[in-house]
Coordinates of C-alpha atoms in Angstrom, one line a residue:
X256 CA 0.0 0.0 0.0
X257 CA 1.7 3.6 -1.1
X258 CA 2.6 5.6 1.8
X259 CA 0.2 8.4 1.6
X260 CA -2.9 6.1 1.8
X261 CA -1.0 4.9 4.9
X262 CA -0.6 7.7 6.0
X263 CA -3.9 9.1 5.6
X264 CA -5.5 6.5 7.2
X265 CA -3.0 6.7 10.6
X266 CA -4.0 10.2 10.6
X267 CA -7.8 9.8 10.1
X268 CA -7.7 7.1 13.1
X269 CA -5.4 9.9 14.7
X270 CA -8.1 12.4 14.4
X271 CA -10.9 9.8 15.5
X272 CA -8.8 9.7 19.0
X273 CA -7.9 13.0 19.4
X274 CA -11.0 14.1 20.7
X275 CA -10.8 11.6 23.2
X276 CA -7.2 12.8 24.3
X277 CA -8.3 16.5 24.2
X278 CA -11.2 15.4 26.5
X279 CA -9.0 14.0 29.5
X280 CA -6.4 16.9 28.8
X281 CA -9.3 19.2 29.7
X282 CA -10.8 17.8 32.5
X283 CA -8.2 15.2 33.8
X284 CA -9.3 15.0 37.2
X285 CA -12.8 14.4 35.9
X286 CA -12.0 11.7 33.4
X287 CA -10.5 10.0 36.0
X288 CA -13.4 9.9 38.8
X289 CA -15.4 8.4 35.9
X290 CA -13.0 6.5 35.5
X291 CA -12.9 4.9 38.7
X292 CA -16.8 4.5 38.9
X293 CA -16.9 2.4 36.0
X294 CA -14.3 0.1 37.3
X295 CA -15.9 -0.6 40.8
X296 CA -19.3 -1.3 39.1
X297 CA -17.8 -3.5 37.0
X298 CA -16.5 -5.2 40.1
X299 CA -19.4 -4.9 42.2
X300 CA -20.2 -8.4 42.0
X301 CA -17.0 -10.0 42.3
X302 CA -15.4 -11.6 45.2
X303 CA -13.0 -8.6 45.6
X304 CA -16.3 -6.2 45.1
X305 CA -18.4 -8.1 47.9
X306 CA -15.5 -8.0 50.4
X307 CA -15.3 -4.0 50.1
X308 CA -19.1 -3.7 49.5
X309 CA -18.3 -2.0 46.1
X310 CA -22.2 -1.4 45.7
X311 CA -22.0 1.1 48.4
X312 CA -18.7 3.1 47.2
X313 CA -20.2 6.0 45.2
X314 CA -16.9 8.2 46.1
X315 CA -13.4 8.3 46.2
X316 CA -12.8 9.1 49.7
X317 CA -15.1 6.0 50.7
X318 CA -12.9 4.3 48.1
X319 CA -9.9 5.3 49.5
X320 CA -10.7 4.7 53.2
X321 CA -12.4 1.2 52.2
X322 CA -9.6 -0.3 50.3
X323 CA -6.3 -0.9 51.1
X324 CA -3.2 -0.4 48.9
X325 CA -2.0 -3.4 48.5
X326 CA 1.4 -5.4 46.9
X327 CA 1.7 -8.4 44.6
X328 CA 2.2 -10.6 47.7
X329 CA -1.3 -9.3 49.1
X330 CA -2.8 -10.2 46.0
X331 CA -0.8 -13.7 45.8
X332 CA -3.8 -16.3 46.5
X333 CA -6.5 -14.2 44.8
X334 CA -4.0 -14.7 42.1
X335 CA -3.9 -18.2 42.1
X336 CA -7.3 -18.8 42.7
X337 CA -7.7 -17.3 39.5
X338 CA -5.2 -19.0 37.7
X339 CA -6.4 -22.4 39.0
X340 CA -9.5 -21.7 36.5
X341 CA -11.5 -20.1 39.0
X342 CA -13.4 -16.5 37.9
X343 CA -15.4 -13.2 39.0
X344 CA -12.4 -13.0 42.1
X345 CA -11.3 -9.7 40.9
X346 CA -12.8 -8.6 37.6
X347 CA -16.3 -9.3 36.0
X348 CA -14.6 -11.2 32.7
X349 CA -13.1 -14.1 32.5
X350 CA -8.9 -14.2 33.1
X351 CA -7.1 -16.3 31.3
X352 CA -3.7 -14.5 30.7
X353 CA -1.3 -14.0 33.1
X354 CA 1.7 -11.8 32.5
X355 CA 4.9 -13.5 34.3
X356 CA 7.3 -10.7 35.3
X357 CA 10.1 -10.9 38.3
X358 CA 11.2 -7.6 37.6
X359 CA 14.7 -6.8 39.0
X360 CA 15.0 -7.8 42.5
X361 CA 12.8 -11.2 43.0
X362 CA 13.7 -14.4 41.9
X363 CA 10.6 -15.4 42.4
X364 CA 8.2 -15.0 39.7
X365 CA 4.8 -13.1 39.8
X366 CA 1.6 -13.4 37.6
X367 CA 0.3 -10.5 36.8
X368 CA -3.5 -10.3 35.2
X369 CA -4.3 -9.7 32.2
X370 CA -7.9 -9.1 30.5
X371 CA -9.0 -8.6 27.4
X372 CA -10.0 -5.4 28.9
X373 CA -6.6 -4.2 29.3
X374 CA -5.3 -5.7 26.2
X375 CA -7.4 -3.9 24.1
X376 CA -8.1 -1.2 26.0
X377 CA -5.1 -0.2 27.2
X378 CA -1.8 -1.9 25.8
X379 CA -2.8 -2.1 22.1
X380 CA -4.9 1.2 22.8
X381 CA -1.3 2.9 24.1
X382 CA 0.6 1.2 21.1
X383 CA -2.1 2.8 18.6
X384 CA -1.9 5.8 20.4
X385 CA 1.8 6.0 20.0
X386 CA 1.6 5.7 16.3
X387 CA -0.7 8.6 16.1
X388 CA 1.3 10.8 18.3
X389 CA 4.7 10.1 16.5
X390 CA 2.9 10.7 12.9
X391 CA 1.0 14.2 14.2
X392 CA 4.5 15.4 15.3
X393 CA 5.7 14.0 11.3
X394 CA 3.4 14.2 8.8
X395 CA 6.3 13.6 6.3
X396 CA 7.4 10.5 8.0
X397 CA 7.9 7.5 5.9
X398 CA 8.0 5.0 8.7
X399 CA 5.7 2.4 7.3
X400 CA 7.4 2.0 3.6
X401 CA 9.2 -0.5 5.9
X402 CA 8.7 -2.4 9.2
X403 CA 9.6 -2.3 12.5
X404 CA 12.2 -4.3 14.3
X405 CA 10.8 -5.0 17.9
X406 CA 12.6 -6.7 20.7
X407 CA 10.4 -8.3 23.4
X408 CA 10.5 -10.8 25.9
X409 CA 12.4 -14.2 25.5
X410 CA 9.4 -16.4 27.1
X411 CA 7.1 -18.1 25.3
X412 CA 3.6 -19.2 26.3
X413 CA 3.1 -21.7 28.6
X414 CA -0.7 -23.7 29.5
X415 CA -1.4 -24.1 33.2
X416 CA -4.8 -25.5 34.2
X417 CA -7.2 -23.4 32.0
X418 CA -5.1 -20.3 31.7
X419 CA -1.8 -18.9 30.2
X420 CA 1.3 -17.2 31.1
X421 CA 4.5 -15.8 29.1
X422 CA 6.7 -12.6 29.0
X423 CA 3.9 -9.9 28.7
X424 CA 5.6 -9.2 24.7
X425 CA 4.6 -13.0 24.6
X426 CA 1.1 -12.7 25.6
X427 CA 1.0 -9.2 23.1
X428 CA 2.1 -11.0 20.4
X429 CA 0.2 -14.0 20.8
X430 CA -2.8 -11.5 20.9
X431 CA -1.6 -9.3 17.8
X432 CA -4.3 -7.4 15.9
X433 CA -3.0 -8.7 12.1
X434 CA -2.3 -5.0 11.4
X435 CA 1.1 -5.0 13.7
X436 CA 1.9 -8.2 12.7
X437 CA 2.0 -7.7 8.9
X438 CA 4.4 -4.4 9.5
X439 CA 6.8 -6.0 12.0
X440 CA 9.9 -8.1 12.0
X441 CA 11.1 -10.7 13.2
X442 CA 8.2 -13.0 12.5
X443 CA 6.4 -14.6 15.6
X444 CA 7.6 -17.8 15.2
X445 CA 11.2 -15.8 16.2
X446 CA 10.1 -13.5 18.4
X447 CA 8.7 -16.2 20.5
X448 CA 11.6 -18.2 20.9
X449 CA 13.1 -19.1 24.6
X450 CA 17.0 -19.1 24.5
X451 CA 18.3 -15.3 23.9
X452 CA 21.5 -16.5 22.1
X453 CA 19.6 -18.4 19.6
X454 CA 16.9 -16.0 19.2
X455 CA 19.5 -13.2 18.6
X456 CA 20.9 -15.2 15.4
X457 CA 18.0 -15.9 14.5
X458 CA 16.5 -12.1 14.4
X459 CA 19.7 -10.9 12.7
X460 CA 19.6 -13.5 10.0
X461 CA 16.0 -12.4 9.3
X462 CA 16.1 -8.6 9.7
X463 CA 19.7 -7.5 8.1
X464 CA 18.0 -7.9 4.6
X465 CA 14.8 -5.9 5.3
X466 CA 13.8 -2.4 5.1
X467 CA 13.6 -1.7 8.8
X468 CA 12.6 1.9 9.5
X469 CA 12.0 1.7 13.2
X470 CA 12.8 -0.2 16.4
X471 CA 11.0 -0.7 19.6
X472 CA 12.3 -2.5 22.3
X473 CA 14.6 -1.9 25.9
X474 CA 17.7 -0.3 25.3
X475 CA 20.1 -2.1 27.0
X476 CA 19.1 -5.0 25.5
X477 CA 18.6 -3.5 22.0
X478 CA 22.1 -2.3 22.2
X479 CA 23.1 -5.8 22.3
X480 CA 21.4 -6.7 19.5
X481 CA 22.2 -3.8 17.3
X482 CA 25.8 -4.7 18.3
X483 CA 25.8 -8.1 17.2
X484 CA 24.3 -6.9 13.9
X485 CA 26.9 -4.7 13.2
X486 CA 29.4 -7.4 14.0
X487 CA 27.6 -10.0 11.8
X488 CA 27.6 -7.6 8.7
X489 CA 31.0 -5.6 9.1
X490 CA 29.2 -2.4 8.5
X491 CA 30.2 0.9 10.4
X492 CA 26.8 2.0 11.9
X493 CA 23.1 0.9 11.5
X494 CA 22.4 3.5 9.0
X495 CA 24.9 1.1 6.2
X496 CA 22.4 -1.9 7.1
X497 CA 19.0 0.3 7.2
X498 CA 19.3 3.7 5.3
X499 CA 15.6 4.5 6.4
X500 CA 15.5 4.0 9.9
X501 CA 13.9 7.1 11.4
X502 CA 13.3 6.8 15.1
X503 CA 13.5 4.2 18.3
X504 CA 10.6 3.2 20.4
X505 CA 11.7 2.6 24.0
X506 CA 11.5 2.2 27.3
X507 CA 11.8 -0.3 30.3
X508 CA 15.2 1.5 31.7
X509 CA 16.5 5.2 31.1
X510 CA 17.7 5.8 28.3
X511 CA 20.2 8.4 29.5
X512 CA 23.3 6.1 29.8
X513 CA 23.0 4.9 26.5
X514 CA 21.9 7.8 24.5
X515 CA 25.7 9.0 23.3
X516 CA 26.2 5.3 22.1
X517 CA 22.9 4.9 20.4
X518 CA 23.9 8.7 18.7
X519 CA 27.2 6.7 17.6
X520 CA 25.3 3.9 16.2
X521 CA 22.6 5.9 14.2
X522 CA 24.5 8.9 13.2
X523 CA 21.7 11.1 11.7
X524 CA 21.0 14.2 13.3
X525 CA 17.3 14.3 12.5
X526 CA 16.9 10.5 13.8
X527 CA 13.8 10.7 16.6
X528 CA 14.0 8.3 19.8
X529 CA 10.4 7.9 21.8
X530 CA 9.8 7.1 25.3
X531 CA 7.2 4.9 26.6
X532 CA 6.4 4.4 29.9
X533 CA 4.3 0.6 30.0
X534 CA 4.7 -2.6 32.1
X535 CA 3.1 -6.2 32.5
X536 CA 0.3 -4.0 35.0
X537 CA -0.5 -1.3 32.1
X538 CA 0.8 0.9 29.6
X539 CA 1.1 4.4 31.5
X540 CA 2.5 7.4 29.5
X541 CA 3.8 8.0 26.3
X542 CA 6.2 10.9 24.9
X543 CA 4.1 13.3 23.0
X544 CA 6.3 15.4 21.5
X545 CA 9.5 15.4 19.6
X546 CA 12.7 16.1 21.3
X547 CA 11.3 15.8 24.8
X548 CA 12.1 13.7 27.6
X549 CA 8.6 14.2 29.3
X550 CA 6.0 11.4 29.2
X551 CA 2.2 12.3 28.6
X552 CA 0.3 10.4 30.9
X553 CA -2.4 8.8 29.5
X554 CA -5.9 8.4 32.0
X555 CA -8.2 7.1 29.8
X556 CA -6.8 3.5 29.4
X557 CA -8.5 2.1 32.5
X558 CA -6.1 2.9 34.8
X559 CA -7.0 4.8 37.8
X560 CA -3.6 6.6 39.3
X561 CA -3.0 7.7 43.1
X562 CA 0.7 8.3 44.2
X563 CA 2.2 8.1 47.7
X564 CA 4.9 11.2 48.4
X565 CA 8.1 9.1 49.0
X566 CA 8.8 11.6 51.5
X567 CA 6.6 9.5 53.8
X568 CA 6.4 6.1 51.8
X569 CA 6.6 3.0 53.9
X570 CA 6.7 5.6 57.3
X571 CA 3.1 5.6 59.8
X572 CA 2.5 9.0 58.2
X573 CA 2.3 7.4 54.7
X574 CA -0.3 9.3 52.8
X575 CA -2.0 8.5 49.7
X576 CA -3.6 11.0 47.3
X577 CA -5.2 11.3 44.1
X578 CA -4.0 13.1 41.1
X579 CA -5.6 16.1 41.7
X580 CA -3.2 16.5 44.5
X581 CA 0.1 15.9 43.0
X582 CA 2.4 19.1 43.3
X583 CA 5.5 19.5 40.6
X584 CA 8.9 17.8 41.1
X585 CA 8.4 15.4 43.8
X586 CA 9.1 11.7 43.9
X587 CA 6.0 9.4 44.1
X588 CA 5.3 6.1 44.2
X589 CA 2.4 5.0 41.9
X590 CA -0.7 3.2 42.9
X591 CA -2.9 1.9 40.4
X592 CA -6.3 0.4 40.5
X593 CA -7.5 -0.9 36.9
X594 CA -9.4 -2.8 34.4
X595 CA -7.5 -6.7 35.2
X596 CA -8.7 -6.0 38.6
X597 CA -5.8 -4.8 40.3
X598 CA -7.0 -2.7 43.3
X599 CA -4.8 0.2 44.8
X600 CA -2.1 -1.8 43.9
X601 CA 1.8 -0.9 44.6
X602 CA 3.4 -1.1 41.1
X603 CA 6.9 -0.6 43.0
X604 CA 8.2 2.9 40.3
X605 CA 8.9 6.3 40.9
X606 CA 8.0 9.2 38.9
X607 CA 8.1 13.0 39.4
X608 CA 5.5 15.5 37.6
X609 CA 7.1 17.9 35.1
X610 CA 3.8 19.3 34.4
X611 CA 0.5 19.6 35.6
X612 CA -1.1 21.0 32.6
X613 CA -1.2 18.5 31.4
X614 CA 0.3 15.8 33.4
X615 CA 3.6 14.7 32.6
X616 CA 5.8 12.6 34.2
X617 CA 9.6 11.4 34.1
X618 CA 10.5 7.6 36.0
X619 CA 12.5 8.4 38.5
X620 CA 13.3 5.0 39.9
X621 CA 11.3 2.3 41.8
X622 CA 10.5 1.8 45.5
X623 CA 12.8 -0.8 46.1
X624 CA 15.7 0.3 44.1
X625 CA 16.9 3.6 46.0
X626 CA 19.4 3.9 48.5
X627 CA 18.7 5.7 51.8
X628 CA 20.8 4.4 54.8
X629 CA 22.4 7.6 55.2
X630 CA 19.6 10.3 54.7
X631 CA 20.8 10.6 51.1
X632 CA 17.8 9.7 49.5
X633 CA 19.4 8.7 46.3
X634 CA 17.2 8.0 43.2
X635 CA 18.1 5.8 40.2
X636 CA 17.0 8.9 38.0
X637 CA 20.2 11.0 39.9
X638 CA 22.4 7.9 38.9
X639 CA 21.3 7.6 35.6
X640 CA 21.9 11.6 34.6
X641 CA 25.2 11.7 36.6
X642 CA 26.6 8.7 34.6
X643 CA 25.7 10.3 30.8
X644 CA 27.3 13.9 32.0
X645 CA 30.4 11.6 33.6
X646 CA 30.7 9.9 30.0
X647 CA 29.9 12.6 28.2
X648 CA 33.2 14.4 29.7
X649 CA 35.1 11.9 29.5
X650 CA 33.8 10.8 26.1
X651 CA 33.7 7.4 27.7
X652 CA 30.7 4.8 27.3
X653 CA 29.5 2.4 30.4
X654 CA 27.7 -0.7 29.0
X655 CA 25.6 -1.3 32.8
X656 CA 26.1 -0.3 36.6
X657 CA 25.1 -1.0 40.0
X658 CA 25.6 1.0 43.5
X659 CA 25.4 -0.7 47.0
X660 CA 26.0 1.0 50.2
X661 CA 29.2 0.4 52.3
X662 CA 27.7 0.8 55.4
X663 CA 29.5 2.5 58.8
X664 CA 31.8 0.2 60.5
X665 CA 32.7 1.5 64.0
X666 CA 34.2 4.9 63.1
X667 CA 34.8 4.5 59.7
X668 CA 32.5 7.0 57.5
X669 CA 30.0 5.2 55.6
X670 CA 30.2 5.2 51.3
X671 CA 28.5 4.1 48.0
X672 CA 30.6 1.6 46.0
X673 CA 29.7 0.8 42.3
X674 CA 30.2 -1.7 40.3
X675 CA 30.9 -0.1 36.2
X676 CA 31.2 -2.3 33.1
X677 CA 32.7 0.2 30.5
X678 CA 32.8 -0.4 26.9
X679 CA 36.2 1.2 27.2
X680 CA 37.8 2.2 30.7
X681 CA 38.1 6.0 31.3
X682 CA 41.8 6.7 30.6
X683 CA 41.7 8.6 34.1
X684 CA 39.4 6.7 36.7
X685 CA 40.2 9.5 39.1
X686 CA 38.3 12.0 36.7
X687 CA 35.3 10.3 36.2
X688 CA 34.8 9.6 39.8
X689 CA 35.2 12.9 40.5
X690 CA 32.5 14.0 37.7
X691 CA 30.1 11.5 38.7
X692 CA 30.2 12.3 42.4
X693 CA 30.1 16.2 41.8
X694 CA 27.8 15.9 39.6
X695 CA 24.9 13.6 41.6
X696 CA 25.9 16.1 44.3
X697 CA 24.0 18.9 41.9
X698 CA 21.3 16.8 41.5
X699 CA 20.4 15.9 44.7
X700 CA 20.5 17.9 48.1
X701 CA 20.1 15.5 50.2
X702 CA 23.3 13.5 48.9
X703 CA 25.4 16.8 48.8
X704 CA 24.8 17.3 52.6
X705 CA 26.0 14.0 53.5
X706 CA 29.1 14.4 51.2
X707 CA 29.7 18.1 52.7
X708 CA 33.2 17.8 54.1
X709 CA 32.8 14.1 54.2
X710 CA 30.6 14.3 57.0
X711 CA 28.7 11.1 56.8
X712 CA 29.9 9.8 53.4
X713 CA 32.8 9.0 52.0
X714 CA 33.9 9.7 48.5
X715 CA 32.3 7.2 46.3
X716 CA 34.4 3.7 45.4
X717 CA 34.3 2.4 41.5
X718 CA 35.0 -1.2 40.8
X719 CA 35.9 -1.8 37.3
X720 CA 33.6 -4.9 35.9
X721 CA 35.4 -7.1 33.6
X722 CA 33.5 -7.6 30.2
X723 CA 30.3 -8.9 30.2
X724 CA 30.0 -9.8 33.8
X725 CA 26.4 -8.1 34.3
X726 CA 25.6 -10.4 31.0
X727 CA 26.7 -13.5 32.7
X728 CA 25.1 -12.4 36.1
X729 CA 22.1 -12.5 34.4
X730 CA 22.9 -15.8 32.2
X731 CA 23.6 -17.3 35.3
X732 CA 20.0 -16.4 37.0
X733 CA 18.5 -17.2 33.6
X734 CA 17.4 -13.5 33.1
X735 CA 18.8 -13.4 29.5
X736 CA 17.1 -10.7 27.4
X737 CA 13.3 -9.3 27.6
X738 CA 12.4 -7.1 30.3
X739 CA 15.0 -8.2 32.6
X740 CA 16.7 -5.4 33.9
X741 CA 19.7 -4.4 36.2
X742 CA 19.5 -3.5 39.7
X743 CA 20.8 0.1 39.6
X744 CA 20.6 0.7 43.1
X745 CA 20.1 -1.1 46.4
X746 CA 20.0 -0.6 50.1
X747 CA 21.7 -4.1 50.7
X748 CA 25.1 -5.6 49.0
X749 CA 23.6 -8.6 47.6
X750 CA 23.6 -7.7 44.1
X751 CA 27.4 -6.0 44.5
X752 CA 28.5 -9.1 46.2
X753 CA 27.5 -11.2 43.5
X754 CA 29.0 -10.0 41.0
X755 CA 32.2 -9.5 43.3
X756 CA 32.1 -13.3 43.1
X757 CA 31.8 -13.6 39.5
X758 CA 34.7 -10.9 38.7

């Protein structure tokens, strides 16, 4: 099909949904208690609905003081009662997907639901809706002459009783309107397979030799891949192998650490990258706008959003409020009730507002992975932007990281140690230490304090990570590929001790 026909039908469908978006950019706070009346009558006669007495919940303050925010372990034998066959526990419509997801810091696995109501509604809706955006921001783009190169998970779909479970890009996949499928590469077949290693041949040897004009996938792991391609076809950058690539769907991780080396790869200074903000719960926020590291976030998706100040997360004055209340520039951690019958539930990331007209967000980190034995309230977000400036000055590129805590030991000062995997070493260590420490200090207050004349902390310690020892950490746990991400930061040593042992 020419590209103006396909172009003129992504922006009719575009101008179908705008309204829609203009509606909940208007009256956000509105959209959203509507929002959250639909879903509890939909669950007024579920198990989760009788327990709460739904039927009598015509508010969000009797919401709010009825329910209780909960975590995946609360939800835990609701779950499996569900996944055992069993229905009408937490949602109205049957179950029958599960999204398997560990995350960073559990080994142990966790099902997430999935409905039909939140595929369609909200994680094809927030792919469509990503389309759209990108094409109103460039009508001229040529993006679907070819097709796009996505990397998702490396799970396939496994049968359990009556239902199924997978890598959430598994279960997508699997449920693929034929639309996405026919401009896509690799084929299913591919993209489902288990083994990384295997799979990564396998999309090379299918993709070098097509007309790829956009990728979507994680970016640490799409580095790898894009890599390996470069590797297997001796060429200089990407644009040799794909002269019409034109921008990068991503998300999963920051994308600050890796931005100079993804500049290196595709070096075309019109080239567009696009943030997403989605996860096995719900797609969340989408960039809206070229150039910009701010994430529209989306609130008509069935997704109802509360955030807890971190200030007071996890403390006896932990306090839990609804958008309306959010103020700019603070750290939250995000709450979501929604249409797979997850209620008030603790999605375990951080993100700050950038806007409030409309809302926009940045990730800033997740509950779990921040470190705060000393007061310094350290977010992933300050690691991540001190890192690209460090590189960027030393015109040096770091492949992955981590940061533990070395923790006070009689009088000896406390510290944070890292653990760096360069692409290259920094020809003076002493340098980038000093950058990176200096520079988190501008970022964060709270850090700068405790470094102030080495009053609590201690300058910070760099361990240099032979190569590819965060890729065999991972090998070793079977994480290979996917979602699976790094621990970037962590109140304990476990993670730093680990891979200690595997140096």
């Amino acid at each position: 099909m020419p590209i103006p026909i396909i172009n003129s039908i992504a922006s009719w469908v575009l101008k179908q949904r705008i309204h829609q978006i203009e509606l909940f950019l208007k009256y956000p706070n509105e959209v959203q208690e509507e929002l959250l009346m639909n879903l509890i009558r939909r669950a007024e006669n579920t198990v989760i609905g009788a327990q709460y007495e739904f039927s009598s919940i015509n508010s969000y303050t009797t919401f709010s003081e009825r329910v209780p925010v909960s975590t995946y372990e609360d939800l835990q034998p609701l779950i499996e009662r569900t996944r055992q066959g069993e229905q009408n526990i937490f949602w109205d419509a049957p179950i029958k997907w599960f999204a398997k997801s560990s995350g960073t810091t559990n080994a142990k696995s966790k099902f997430i639901p999935v409905s039909n109501d939140a595929l369609e509604d909200c994680h094809y809706k927030g792919s469509k809706d990503l389309l759209c955006l990108y094409l109103n921001n460039n009508e001229d783009s040529d993006m679907f002459l070819g097709k796009s190169l996505r990397l998702g998970g490396s799970s396939q779909i496994y049968e359990d009783k009556e239902t199924l479970f997978g890598d959430l890009s598994a279960i997508l996949i699997e449920n693929m309107p034929i639309w996405a499928e026919f401009s896509s590469t690799p084929s299913n077949k591919i993209s489902l397979m288990s083994e990384w290693e295997q799979k990564l041949a396998a999309i090379i040897n299918e993709t070098k030799n097509e007309n790829v004009t956009s990728f979507a996938g994680v970016p640490s792991w799409m580095l790898v891949l894009m890599n390996r391609i470069l590797e297997e076809t001796g060429k200089g950058n990407l644009l040799e192998v794909w002269p019409n690539l034109e921008v990068y769907f991503h998300g999963g991780v920051s994308f600050e650490p890796y931005r100079e080396q993804y500049q290196k790869l595709l070096p075309k200074s019109d080239f567009k990258y696009y943030e997403i903000y989605n996860a096995s719960e719900g797609f969340f926020a989408i960039q809206d706008l070229n150039d910009s590291s701010d994430l529209l976030l989306m609130l008509d998706y069935g997704i109802f959003y509360e955030f807890i100040p971190m200030d007071t997360f996890g403390t006896p004055n932990q306090k839990v409020i609804r958008l309306a209340e959010v103020e700019l520039f603070k750290n939250y951690a995000v709450v979501i009730t929604t249409n797979s019958g997850l209620w008030r539930y603790l999605i375990g990331d951080t993100v700050r507002f950038t806007s409030l007209n409309p809302y926009r967000i940045r990730v800033s980190g997740r509950t779990k992975h921040h470190i705060n034995v000393f007061g310094e309230e350290l977010m992933v977000e300050n690691t991540d932007q001190a890192i690209a400036k460090a590189c960027q000055l030393t015109q040096t590129e770091v492949v992955d990281y981590t940061v533990a805590p070395i923790f006070m030991d009689g009088k000896e000062k406390g510290a944070h140690e890292w653990m760096i995997e360069f692409k290259q070493n920094p020809s003076d260590l002493v340098q980038f230490q000093k950058i990176l420490d200096e520079t988190i200090q501008s970022l964060n207050s709270d850090y700068e304090a405790k470094r102030y004349n080495n009053m609590t902390l201690n300058p910070l310690v760099i361990n240099l990570a032979r190569p590819n020892l965060f890729y065999d950490w991972l090998k070793e746990r079977d994480k290979l590929g996917g979602q699976h991400k790094i621990p970037r930061l962590s109140n304990q040593r476990e993670y730093l001790e680990q891979l200690k042992g595997l140096q």
